[in-house]
Short mmCIF file of C-alpha atoms in Angstrom, two decimals:
data_model
loop_
_atom_site.label_atom_id
_atom_site.label_comp_id
_atom_site.label_asym_id
_atom_site.label_seq_id
_atom_site.Cartn_x
_atom_site.Cartn_y
_atom_site.Cartn_z
CA MET A 1 25.78 55.35 65.62
CA LEU A 2 28.47 54.48 62.47
CA GLU A 3 31.95 54.61 63.97
CA SER A 4 32.93 57.18 60.98
CA ARG A 5 30.62 59.61 59.05
CA PRO A 6 28.00 57.62 57.36
CA LYS A 7 27.80 57.42 53.53
CA VAL A 8 24.80 58.44 51.83
CA TYR A 9 24.05 58.06 48.39
CA VAL A 10 20.92 59.07 46.03
CA ASP A 11 19.98 56.89 43.02
CA GLY A 12 17.68 58.83 41.24
CA GLN A 13 19.58 62.11 42.00
CA ALA A 14 18.67 64.03 38.62
CA GLY A 15 15.13 64.11 39.40
CA THR A 16 12.91 66.33 41.74
CA THR A 17 13.00 64.53 45.51
CA GLY A 18 16.54 63.60 44.59
CA LEU A 19 17.77 67.02 43.97
CA GLN A 20 16.05 68.42 46.84
CA ILE A 21 17.90 65.65 49.36
CA ILE A 22 20.97 66.52 48.19
CA SER A 23 20.77 70.03 48.71
CA ARG A 24 19.54 69.58 52.10
CA LEU A 25 22.80 66.67 52.53
CA LYS A 26 25.63 68.47 50.79
CA ASP A 27 26.52 70.69 53.28
CA ARG A 28 26.04 68.61 56.32
CA ASP A 29 29.08 67.46 58.13
CA ASP A 30 27.55 64.90 60.16
CA ILE A 31 27.04 62.29 56.54
CA GLU A 32 29.56 61.35 53.65
CA LEU A 33 27.19 62.64 50.73
CA LEU A 34 28.34 60.33 47.43
CA LEU A 35 27.85 61.93 44.14
CA LEU A 36 27.82 59.70 40.84
CA ASP A 37 28.84 61.21 37.93
CA ASP A 38 25.15 62.33 35.96
CA LYS A 39 26.83 60.71 32.58
CA LEU A 40 26.75 57.41 34.99
CA ARG A 41 23.04 57.31 36.20
CA HIS A 42 21.69 55.06 34.03
CA ASP A 43 24.45 53.15 34.56
CA ASP A 44 23.72 49.59 36.76
CA LYS A 45 27.08 48.78 37.26
CA ALA A 46 28.54 52.24 38.40
CA ARG A 47 24.90 52.81 40.28
CA LYS A 48 25.84 49.03 42.20
CA GLU A 49 29.29 50.24 42.60
CA MET A 50 28.37 53.61 44.93
CA MET A 51 25.66 51.46 46.57
CA LYS A 52 27.98 48.73 47.99
CA LYS A 53 30.08 51.91 49.66
CA ALA A 54 26.92 53.43 50.95
CA ASP A 55 25.42 52.90 54.50
CA LEU A 56 22.65 54.29 53.46
CA ILE A 57 20.55 54.70 50.41
CA PHE A 58 17.89 57.34 48.95
CA LEU A 59 15.72 55.32 46.01
CA CYS A 60 14.07 58.89 44.34
CA LEU A 61 12.90 56.17 41.43
CA PRO A 62 9.50 55.49 39.67
CA ASP A 63 8.08 52.66 41.38
CA GLN A 64 9.56 49.23 39.24
CA ALA A 65 12.73 51.10 38.79
CA ALA A 66 12.84 51.54 42.83
CA ILE A 67 11.71 47.59 43.17
CA ASP A 68 14.90 46.77 40.78
CA ALA A 69 17.68 48.94 42.56
CA VAL A 70 16.71 47.27 46.23
CA LYS A 71 17.32 43.80 44.22
CA LEU A 72 21.28 45.78 43.51
CA CYS A 73 22.00 47.13 47.09
CA ASP A 74 24.02 44.90 49.58
CA PRO A 75 21.61 42.79 51.94
CA SER A 76 23.36 45.23 55.09
CA THR A 77 22.43 48.25 53.63
CA LYS A 78 20.03 50.94 54.59
CA ILE A 79 17.46 51.46 52.22
CA ILE A 80 14.77 54.25 52.24
CA ASP A 81 12.70 54.28 49.14
CA ALA A 82 10.45 57.72 48.30
CA SER A 83 8.32 55.72 45.70
CA THR A 84 5.04 54.27 46.14
CA ALA A 85 6.46 50.74 46.01
CA HIS A 86 6.81 49.62 49.54
CA ARG A 87 4.59 51.75 51.30
CA THR A 88 1.98 48.68 52.35
CA ASN A 89 5.02 45.79 52.43
CA PRO A 90 4.85 44.59 55.93
CA ASP A 91 8.49 44.42 55.29
CA TRP A 92 9.19 48.03 55.26
CA ALA A 93 8.72 50.66 58.16
CA TYR A 94 6.01 53.15 57.13
CA GLY A 95 8.37 56.53 57.73
CA PHE A 96 6.39 59.04 59.90
CA PRO A 97 7.30 59.04 63.23
CA GLU A 98 5.16 61.34 64.35
CA LEU A 99 2.76 59.02 64.24
CA SER A 100 3.60 56.78 67.65
CA GLU A 101 6.19 54.94 69.65
CA ASN A 102 5.49 52.27 67.68
CA HIS A 103 6.48 54.16 64.37
CA LYS A 104 9.32 55.68 65.05
CA LYS A 105 10.76 52.84 67.03
CA LYS A 106 10.49 51.09 63.78
CA ILE A 107 12.32 53.32 61.80
CA ILE A 108 15.36 53.68 63.89
CA ASN A 109 15.40 49.64 64.20
CA SER A 110 14.13 48.62 60.83
CA ARG A 111 16.81 48.67 57.70
CA LEU A 112 14.14 49.21 54.96
CA VAL A 113 11.73 52.38 55.75
CA ALA A 114 9.18 53.91 52.36
CA ASN A 115 8.65 57.57 52.93
CA PRO A 116 5.21 58.68 53.09
CA GLY A 117 3.44 60.28 50.27
CA CYS A 118 2.97 63.67 50.16
CA HIS A 119 -1.12 63.23 49.64
CA ALA A 120 -1.29 60.81 52.28
CA SER A 121 0.96 62.58 54.83
CA GLY A 122 -1.94 65.18 54.87
CA PHE A 123 -4.54 62.42 54.88
CA ILE A 124 -2.78 60.20 57.68
CA ALA A 125 -1.58 63.13 59.80
CA MET A 126 -5.49 63.99 60.35
CA VAL A 127 -7.01 60.49 59.91
CA TYR A 128 -4.69 57.70 62.32
CA PRO A 129 -4.61 60.07 65.48
CA LEU A 130 -9.13 60.15 65.04
CA ILE A 131 -9.19 56.10 64.45
CA ALA A 132 -6.20 55.44 66.95
CA SER A 133 -8.12 57.20 69.94
CA GLY A 134 -11.75 55.58 69.19
CA LEU A 135 -13.50 59.02 68.07
CA LEU A 136 -14.03 58.15 64.57
CA ASP A 137 -15.25 54.23 63.07
CA PRO A 138 -12.51 52.37 60.56
CA SER A 139 -15.90 52.29 58.27
CA THR A 140 -16.58 55.42 58.01
CA THR A 141 -16.60 56.81 54.44
CA ILE A 142 -14.37 59.88 54.30
CA THR A 143 -14.30 62.42 51.46
CA SER A 144 -11.40 64.03 51.16
CA TRP A 145 -9.45 67.07 48.80
CA SER A 146 -5.75 67.45 48.31
CA LEU A 147 -4.64 70.85 46.73
CA THR A 148 -0.75 70.79 45.33
CA GLY A 149 1.55 72.72 43.80
CA TYR A 150 2.99 71.71 40.58
CA THR A 151 6.61 70.52 41.73
CA GLY A 152 4.40 67.36 42.95
CA GLY A 153 4.47 66.03 39.69
CA GLY A 154 7.80 65.69 39.03
CA LYS A 155 9.74 67.17 36.24
CA LYS A 156 7.95 66.86 33.45
CA MET A 157 4.82 68.62 35.19
CA ILE A 158 6.73 71.91 35.95
CA HIS A 159 8.33 72.33 32.64
CA GLU A 160 4.44 72.17 31.78
CA PHE A 161 3.93 74.45 34.15
CA GLU A 162 7.11 76.92 34.17
CA GLU A 163 7.64 76.83 29.98
CA GLU A 164 4.98 75.57 28.33
CA LYS A 165 2.98 77.92 29.63
CA LYS A 166 -0.30 75.97 28.09
CA LEU A 167 -4.03 77.73 28.85
CA CYS A 168 -5.21 75.00 30.84
CA ASN A 169 -2.61 75.31 33.78
CA GLU A 170 -3.90 78.70 34.54
CA ALA A 171 -6.72 77.28 36.49
CA PRO A 172 -6.84 74.47 39.52
CA ALA A 173 -7.49 71.39 37.89
CA TRP A 174 -8.67 67.69 39.56
CA TYR A 175 -6.87 64.80 38.77
CA GLY A 176 -7.12 61.05 39.53
CA LEU A 177 -10.59 61.16 38.55
CA ASN A 178 -11.29 57.62 38.58
CA LEU A 179 -10.89 57.73 42.52
CA MET A 180 -8.00 55.53 42.58
CA HIS A 181 -5.28 57.20 43.23
CA LYS A 182 -2.33 55.51 44.04
CA HIS A 183 -1.94 57.24 47.46
CA ILE A 184 -5.11 55.30 49.09
CA PRO A 185 -3.94 51.96 49.87
CA GLU A 186 -1.67 53.62 51.89
CA MET A 187 -4.19 55.62 53.76
CA MET A 188 -6.37 52.66 54.70
CA ASN A 189 -3.46 50.55 55.82
CA GLU A 190 -1.79 53.40 57.74
CA CYS A 191 -5.25 54.37 59.49
CA SER A 192 -7.09 51.20 59.67
CA LEU A 193 -9.43 51.73 57.21
CA LYS A 194 -11.90 49.72 56.54
CA THR A 195 -14.01 51.71 53.80
CA ARG A 196 -12.13 53.15 50.83
CA PRO A 197 -11.61 57.00 51.27
CA LEU A 198 -13.31 59.14 48.47
CA PHE A 199 -10.26 61.57 47.64
CA VAL A 200 -10.09 63.81 45.36
CA PRO A 201 -6.38 65.80 44.58
CA ILE A 202 -6.08 68.88 42.77
CA VAL A 203 -2.66 71.08 41.05
CA ASP A 204 -2.73 74.02 40.44
CA ASP A 205 -0.60 76.62 38.97
CA TYR A 206 1.83 77.24 41.95
CA PRO A 207 5.51 75.76 42.87
CA CYS A 208 5.58 74.63 46.49
CA GLY A 209 2.97 73.84 49.33
CA MET A 210 -0.21 71.56 49.85
CA LEU A 211 -3.14 71.48 51.75
CA THR A 212 -5.25 68.27 52.43
CA GLY A 213 -8.54 68.87 53.87
CA ILE A 214 -11.95 66.73 55.64
CA ALA A 215 -15.12 67.43 56.28
CA PHE A 216 -16.85 66.12 58.32
CA ASN A 217 -20.79 66.29 59.78
CA LYS A 218 -20.50 66.16 63.95
CA GLU A 219 -22.12 62.75 63.87
CA ALA A 220 -19.46 61.10 62.19
CA PHE A 221 -17.77 61.48 65.43
CA SER A 222 -17.99 58.78 68.27
CA LYS A 223 -18.58 61.77 71.25
CA GLU A 224 -19.63 65.48 70.79
CA VAL A 225 -16.55 67.51 69.71
CA SER A 226 -16.44 71.08 68.43
CA PRO A 227 -13.39 72.63 67.13
CA GLU A 228 -11.71 74.26 69.64
CA PHE A 229 -12.08 70.77 71.60
CA LEU A 230 -10.18 68.92 68.96
CA ARG A 231 -7.54 71.58 68.53
CA LYS A 232 -6.75 70.73 71.80
CA PHE A 233 -6.91 66.88 70.63
CA PHE A 234 -4.45 67.44 68.14
CA SER A 235 -2.45 69.82 69.75
CA ASP A 236 -2.29 67.16 72.88
CA PHE A 237 -1.47 64.04 70.13
CA TYR A 238 0.96 65.90 68.64
CA ARG A 239 2.74 67.49 71.73
CA ASP A 240 6.20 65.84 71.25
CA ALA A 241 5.82 65.88 67.56
CA LEU A 242 9.31 67.63 65.87
CA THR A 243 7.55 68.45 62.59
CA ILE A 244 3.98 68.37 62.97
CA LYS A 245 1.67 71.00 65.65
CA ALA A 246 -1.80 72.09 65.67
CA ALA A 247 -2.43 75.24 65.04
CA ASP A 248 -4.48 78.25 65.96
CA GLU A 249 -7.80 79.36 63.74
CA PRO A 250 -6.24 82.23 60.90
CA ASP A 251 -7.00 85.49 61.84
CA SER A 252 -7.48 85.92 58.16
CA GLY A 253 -9.87 83.01 57.79
CA ARG A 254 -8.44 82.00 55.07
CA LEU A 255 -5.78 78.73 54.54
CA GLU A 256 -3.17 79.50 51.93
CA ALA A 257 -2.19 76.25 50.49
CA ASN A 258 1.74 77.82 50.26
CA ARG A 259 1.61 78.97 53.39
CA LEU A 260 4.02 76.93 54.75
CA ALA A 261 6.05 76.54 51.34
CA HIS A 262 10.08 75.61 51.86
CA THR A 263 9.84 74.02 55.06
CA ASP A 264 9.16 70.74 56.57
CA LEU A 265 6.61 71.40 58.95
CA MET A 266 2.78 70.09 58.77
CA GLU A 267 0.26 72.24 60.89
CA ILE A 268 -3.17 70.82 61.39
CA HIS A 269 -6.07 73.18 61.55
CA VAL A 270 -9.65 72.54 62.87
CA ASN A 271 -12.26 75.12 61.73
CA GLY A 272 -15.88 74.59 61.13
CA ASN A 273 -19.31 75.19 63.42
CA GLU A 274 -21.53 73.77 65.82
CA ASP A 275 -22.32 71.23 63.21
CA GLN A 276 -19.73 70.29 60.66
CA ILE A 277 -16.06 70.42 61.46
CA LEU A 278 -13.50 71.01 58.87
CA ILE A 279 -9.86 69.76 59.35
CA SER A 280 -7.02 70.58 57.46
CA ALA A 281 -3.17 69.65 57.26
CA LEU A 282 -1.47 72.54 55.76
CA PHE A 283 2.53 71.76 54.50
CA ASP A 284 4.52 71.42 51.89
CA ASN A 285 4.55 69.28 49.32
CA LEU A 286 8.36 68.80 49.01
CA GLY A 287 9.04 69.40 52.37
CA LYS A 288 7.17 67.17 55.11
CA GLY A 289 5.51 65.58 51.83
CA ALA A 290 8.79 64.37 50.32
CA SER A 291 12.73 65.02 50.76
CA GLY A 292 12.27 66.57 54.24
CA ALA A 293 10.32 63.66 55.25
CA ALA A 294 12.98 61.57 53.80
CA VAL A 295 15.47 63.25 55.61
CA GLU A 296 13.92 62.89 59.07
CA ASN A 297 13.73 59.33 58.22
CA MET A 298 17.40 59.56 57.73
CA ASN A 299 18.37 61.02 60.65
CA LEU A 300 16.70 58.47 63.03
CA MET A 301 17.84 55.39 61.09
CA LEU A 302 21.01 56.43 61.43
CA GLY A 303 21.48 58.17 64.83
CA LEU A 304 22.63 61.72 63.89
CA LYS A 305 20.62 64.79 65.56
CA PRO A 306 16.47 64.87 64.62
CA GLU A 307 16.37 68.27 63.58
CA ALA A 308 19.65 68.16 61.30
CA GLY A 309 19.49 69.24 57.94
CA LEU A 310 15.61 70.40 58.04
CA ASN A 311 13.78 73.53 57.77
CA LEU A 312 11.90 73.94 60.74
#
């Protein structure tokens, strides 16, 4: 840990993820949060001066802006990039510590960490353990869908849903209809998949919460499985995880996508029958899917209490 309180700066402080991170950090006494006057947030000279003071910088920017911002940073400064820009870059650690001890160690020892995408977090949390254990062949074609609240689309989408009140936004909508969603490369990279998954994201008229699902015929697995077997499998895999746990079958027989809204938790649910398996990841698109994961990574990189600033 650094001798004095580490200084932390959020570049892109006016965006949804940036605002969430600042909200989580502003009252903490184990770090010093550096804040730039809002009028100067597009001033590269002012941003660079703030970056020079920081021990760790969050980049909450569009992809190209994040790439450009890295060039402004001191070569010794730690960086967490919340954009898509560096998630498959081998020079950057992938910020998902629960996947393995190796993932966690890389985050702790790396200067550069790429924060996972929201949809990708749910997908990877389910698929990575299955591939790593040999239960699922990496050549399997996986079909997945993921339901998100509108806050995942940032300020523009939030305005559309909360202010414009368009009729078209009153019903769920598939998007990424070309099946080339920007999170797919990190899904494949982290899970060592050899076949591109068929992935369909869905946005609906509620603020926060994400539910990512994958359905399998039992023949997809390398051994005989059941919902009970896989619940225990995921429970064992995430036994020591801070933010992820395997959940029991819901009493209601339903999974609501906003059940874990405003938390940094993720639940893995396994349902189905003797022939078919449904695996679901339930979390908050702004929690474990964005800002919560970023703060979790910061705690590891700076040697702070793992649970500090998290809503568990």
